[in-house]
Short mmCIF file of C-alpha atoms in Angstrom, two decimals:
data_model
loop_
_atom_site.label_atom_id
_atom_site.label_comp_id
_atom_site.label_asym_id
_atom_site.label_seq_id
_atom_site.Cartn_x
_atom_site.Cartn_y
_atom_site.Cartn_z
CA MET A 86 0.01 0.05 0.06
CA GLU A 87 2.99 2.33 0.62
CA TRP A 88 4.17 1.86 -2.85
CA SER A 89 0.81 2.37 -4.24
CA SER A 90 0.42 5.83 -2.56
CA ARG A 91 3.50 6.89 -4.34
CA ARG A 92 3.23 5.28 -7.72
CA SER A 93 0.23 3.60 -9.64
CA ILE A 94 2.83 1.21 -11.28
CA PHE A 95 5.52 -0.79 -9.57
CA ARG A 96 8.71 -1.39 -11.52
CA MET A 97 9.99 -4.92 -10.82
CA ASN A 98 13.27 -6.81 -11.21
CA GLY A 99 13.76 -10.58 -10.70
CA ASP A 100 13.90 -10.49 -6.80
CA LYS A 101 10.90 -8.31 -6.48
CA PHE A 102 8.93 -10.41 -9.10
CA ARG A 103 9.64 -13.64 -7.19
CA LYS A 104 8.80 -12.14 -3.76
CA PHE A 105 5.58 -10.24 -4.57
CA ILE A 106 4.06 -12.35 -7.44
CA LYS A 107 5.35 -15.77 -7.53
CA ALA A 108 5.50 -16.51 -3.77
CA PRO A 109 2.51 -17.68 -2.01
CA PRO A 110 0.47 -16.83 0.00
CA ARG A 111 -1.06 -13.55 -1.41
CA ASN A 112 -4.20 -11.85 -0.48
CA TYR A 113 -3.97 -9.41 -3.46
CA SER A 114 -3.93 -9.65 -7.09
CA MET A 115 -1.26 -8.24 -9.42
CA ILE A 116 -1.43 -7.21 -13.01
CA VAL A 117 1.96 -7.41 -14.79
CA MET A 118 2.89 -5.76 -18.18
CA PHE A 119 6.20 -7.32 -19.60
CA THR A 120 7.82 -4.85 -21.84
CA ALA A 121 11.00 -3.62 -23.49
CA LEU A 122 11.05 0.20 -23.08
CA GLN A 123 14.75 0.94 -23.08
CA PRO A 124 15.63 3.37 -25.98
CA GLN A 125 18.10 0.80 -27.51
CA ARG A 126 15.20 -1.69 -28.03
CA GLN A 127 13.41 0.80 -30.34
CA CYS A 128 9.93 -0.86 -29.47
CA SER A 129 7.34 1.62 -30.51
CA VAL A 130 4.60 -0.85 -29.70
CA CYS A 131 5.98 -1.05 -26.09
CA ARG A 132 5.90 2.77 -25.77
CA GLN A 133 2.25 3.01 -26.99
CA ALA A 134 1.16 0.06 -24.79
CA ASN A 135 2.92 1.70 -21.90
CA GLU A 136 1.05 4.93 -22.22
CA GLU A 137 -2.23 3.06 -22.16
CA TYR A 138 -1.09 0.91 -19.19
CA GLN A 139 -0.15 4.23 -17.38
CA ILE A 140 -3.64 5.59 -18.10
CA LEU A 141 -5.29 2.35 -16.78
CA ALA A 142 -3.30 2.15 -13.62
CA ASN A 143 -3.79 5.81 -12.84
CA SER A 144 -7.58 5.47 -13.49
CA TRP A 145 -7.72 2.62 -11.01
CA ARG A 146 -5.55 4.44 -8.41
CA TYR A 147 -7.77 7.55 -8.47
CA SER A 148 -11.15 5.67 -8.73
CA SER A 149 -13.69 5.46 -5.86
CA ALA A 150 -13.33 1.62 -6.22
CA PHE A 151 -9.68 1.56 -5.36
CA CYS A 152 -8.68 -1.03 -2.68
CA ASN A 153 -5.58 -2.93 -1.50
CA LYS A 154 -6.59 -6.10 -3.45
CA LEU A 155 -5.43 -5.07 -7.00
CA PHE A 156 -1.96 -3.65 -8.00
CA PHE A 157 -0.35 -2.82 -11.27
CA SER A 158 3.38 -3.68 -12.12
CA MET A 159 5.74 -3.69 -14.96
CA VAL A 160 8.94 -5.78 -15.71
CA ASP A 161 11.21 -4.35 -18.38
CA TYR A 162 13.29 -6.79 -20.31
CA ASP A 163 16.57 -5.07 -19.52
CA GLU A 164 15.84 -4.93 -15.80
CA GLY A 165 14.42 -8.44 -15.38
CA THR A 166 15.84 -10.73 -17.86
CA ASP A 167 15.69 -13.55 -15.50
CA VAL A 168 11.79 -13.01 -15.18
CA PHE A 169 11.45 -13.38 -18.96
CA GLN A 170 13.52 -16.51 -18.86
CA GLN A 171 11.06 -17.94 -16.26
CA ILE A 172 8.12 -17.39 -18.45
CA ARG A 173 10.17 -18.63 -21.30
CA VAL A 174 10.40 -15.44 -23.27
CA PHE A 175 13.76 -15.34 -24.50
CA ARG A 176 13.92 -11.94 -26.72
CA PRO A 177 11.71 -8.88 -26.70
CA PRO A 178 8.90 -9.02 -29.32
CA ASN A 179 9.47 -7.86 -32.79
CA TYR A 180 6.45 -7.21 -34.82
CA SER A 181 7.97 -6.16 -38.11
CA GLY A 182 7.25 -9.54 -39.75
CA THR A 183 3.59 -9.28 -38.64
CA ILE A 184 3.35 -5.88 -39.89
CA ALA A 185 4.89 -6.79 -43.23
CA LEU A 186 2.54 -9.75 -43.63
CA ALA A 187 -0.49 -7.51 -42.64
CA LEU A 188 0.45 -5.07 -45.29
CA LEU A 189 1.10 -7.78 -47.99
CA VAL A 190 -2.26 -9.35 -47.33
CA SER A 191 -3.82 -5.86 -47.44
CA LEU A 192 -2.39 -5.07 -50.73
CA VAL A 193 -3.35 -8.30 -52.30
CA GLY A 194 -6.87 -8.01 -50.89
CA GLY A 195 -7.36 -4.48 -52.10
CA LEU A 196 -5.97 -5.41 -55.62
CA LEU A 197 -8.50 -8.31 -55.78
CA TYR A 198 -11.22 -5.91 -54.50
CA LEU A 199 -10.57 -3.23 -57.02
CA ARG A 200 -10.37 -5.79 -59.95
CA ARG A 201 -13.19 -8.10 -58.83
CA ASN A 202 -14.98 -7.73 -62.12
CA ASN A 203 -11.87 -8.63 -64.27
CA LEU A 204 -9.73 -11.28 -62.46
CA GLU A 205 -8.37 -12.65 -65.74
CA PHE A 206 -4.80 -11.31 -64.75
CA ILE A 207 -4.77 -14.37 -62.16
CA TYR A 208 -4.75 -16.75 -65.13
CA ASN A 209 -1.89 -14.85 -66.83
CA LYS A 210 0.91 -17.42 -67.37
CA THR A 211 3.42 -14.87 -68.33
CA GLY A 212 2.90 -12.81 -65.10
CA TRP A 213 3.17 -16.05 -62.86
CA ALA A 214 6.42 -16.91 -64.78
CA MET A 215 7.82 -13.48 -64.11
CA VAL A 216 6.99 -13.69 -60.36
CA SER A 217 8.57 -17.33 -60.29
CA LEU A 218 11.66 -16.22 -62.08
CA CYS A 219 12.08 -13.17 -59.62
CA ILE A 220 11.90 -15.66 -56.60
CA VAL A 221 14.20 -18.13 -58.17
CA PHE A 222 16.86 -15.48 -58.92
CA ALA A 223 16.64 -13.87 -55.45
CA MET A 224 17.07 -17.31 -53.89
CA THR A 225 19.88 -18.59 -56.04
CA SER A 226 21.84 -15.28 -55.46
CA GLY A 227 21.88 -15.89 -51.81
CA GLN A 228 19.43 -13.37 -50.78
CA MET A 229 17.80 -15.69 -48.33
CA TRP A 230 21.30 -16.73 -46.73
CA ASN A 231 21.70 -12.92 -46.28
CA HIS A 232 18.41 -12.37 -44.76
CA ILE A 233 19.19 -15.35 -42.26
CA ARG A 234 22.76 -14.67 -41.34
CA GLY A 235 22.84 -10.76 -41.80
CA PRO A 236 26.29 -10.39 -43.26
CA PRO A 237 27.78 -6.88 -43.93
CA TYR A 238 27.34 -5.28 -47.31
CA ALA A 239 31.08 -5.40 -48.06
CA HIS A 240 34.34 -5.34 -46.31
CA LYS A 241 36.85 -2.53 -46.21
CA ASN A 242 40.46 -3.65 -45.26
CA PRO A 243 41.75 -1.61 -42.46
CA HIS A 244 45.38 -1.90 -43.60
CA ASN A 245 45.08 -0.62 -47.10
CA GLY A 246 41.57 0.70 -47.42
CA GLN A 247 40.57 -1.63 -50.25
CA VAL A 248 36.84 -2.54 -50.48
CA SER A 249 36.00 -6.23 -51.09
CA TYR A 250 32.55 -6.90 -52.50
CA ILE A 251 33.25 -10.81 -52.98
CA HIS A 252 33.98 -12.89 -49.73
CA GLY A 253 37.33 -14.77 -49.86
CA SER A 254 35.81 -17.99 -48.35
CA SER A 255 33.28 -20.32 -50.02
CA GLN A 256 31.45 -20.49 -46.67
CA ALA A 257 30.24 -16.95 -46.54
CA GLN A 258 29.39 -14.02 -48.61
CA PHE A 259 28.71 -10.28 -48.66
CA VAL A 260 25.35 -8.79 -49.51
CA ALA A 261 26.97 -6.95 -52.46
CA GLU A 262 28.05 -10.43 -53.87
CA SER A 263 24.48 -11.68 -54.03
CA HIS A 264 23.50 -8.48 -55.68
CA ILE A 265 26.27 -9.01 -58.28
CA ILE A 266 24.95 -12.68 -58.77
CA LEU A 267 21.41 -11.55 -59.10
CA VAL A 268 22.17 -9.06 -61.85
CA LEU A 269 24.28 -11.57 -63.68
CA SER A 270 21.53 -14.18 -63.45
CA ILE A 271 19.06 -11.67 -65.01
CA LEU A 272 21.41 -10.73 -67.83
#
């Protein structure tokens, strides 16, 4: 109750989480928000959710129904990494893939809606062949390997300043190398 008189949301680390949330017996309930608010994480969704969570916690704190049976807390990924490991979350969420998929589905859905009276383009063999060739060229050039491994674009030798666009090993490649192979495949 002393903490709730000062703040509407308690910030927790691993020790506080085990003491106030995991350890029985408790005669109160705790709503916990797991987040990644540190600036280096660049989680815009986390910042927006935090603003709404603050509003909710403040509304509860200043409402007439406020009592000592419900509290709000927060665990930041960088302050309580061990808590995230306890609940089997090993990295902060990244919604860029979900957003890209939603955008793609929206674009395809919009195109089909706009062309609903004339869907002959779906049966166009030349169009499907072009799409297939683009995918094949991108994959054979090593673009998927780049996506998985995240190599640098090129390498600059610190001793002589020379830039290498092709990796010296057969076990690795630079992004520039895959672009070169992609262009050569198309030509």
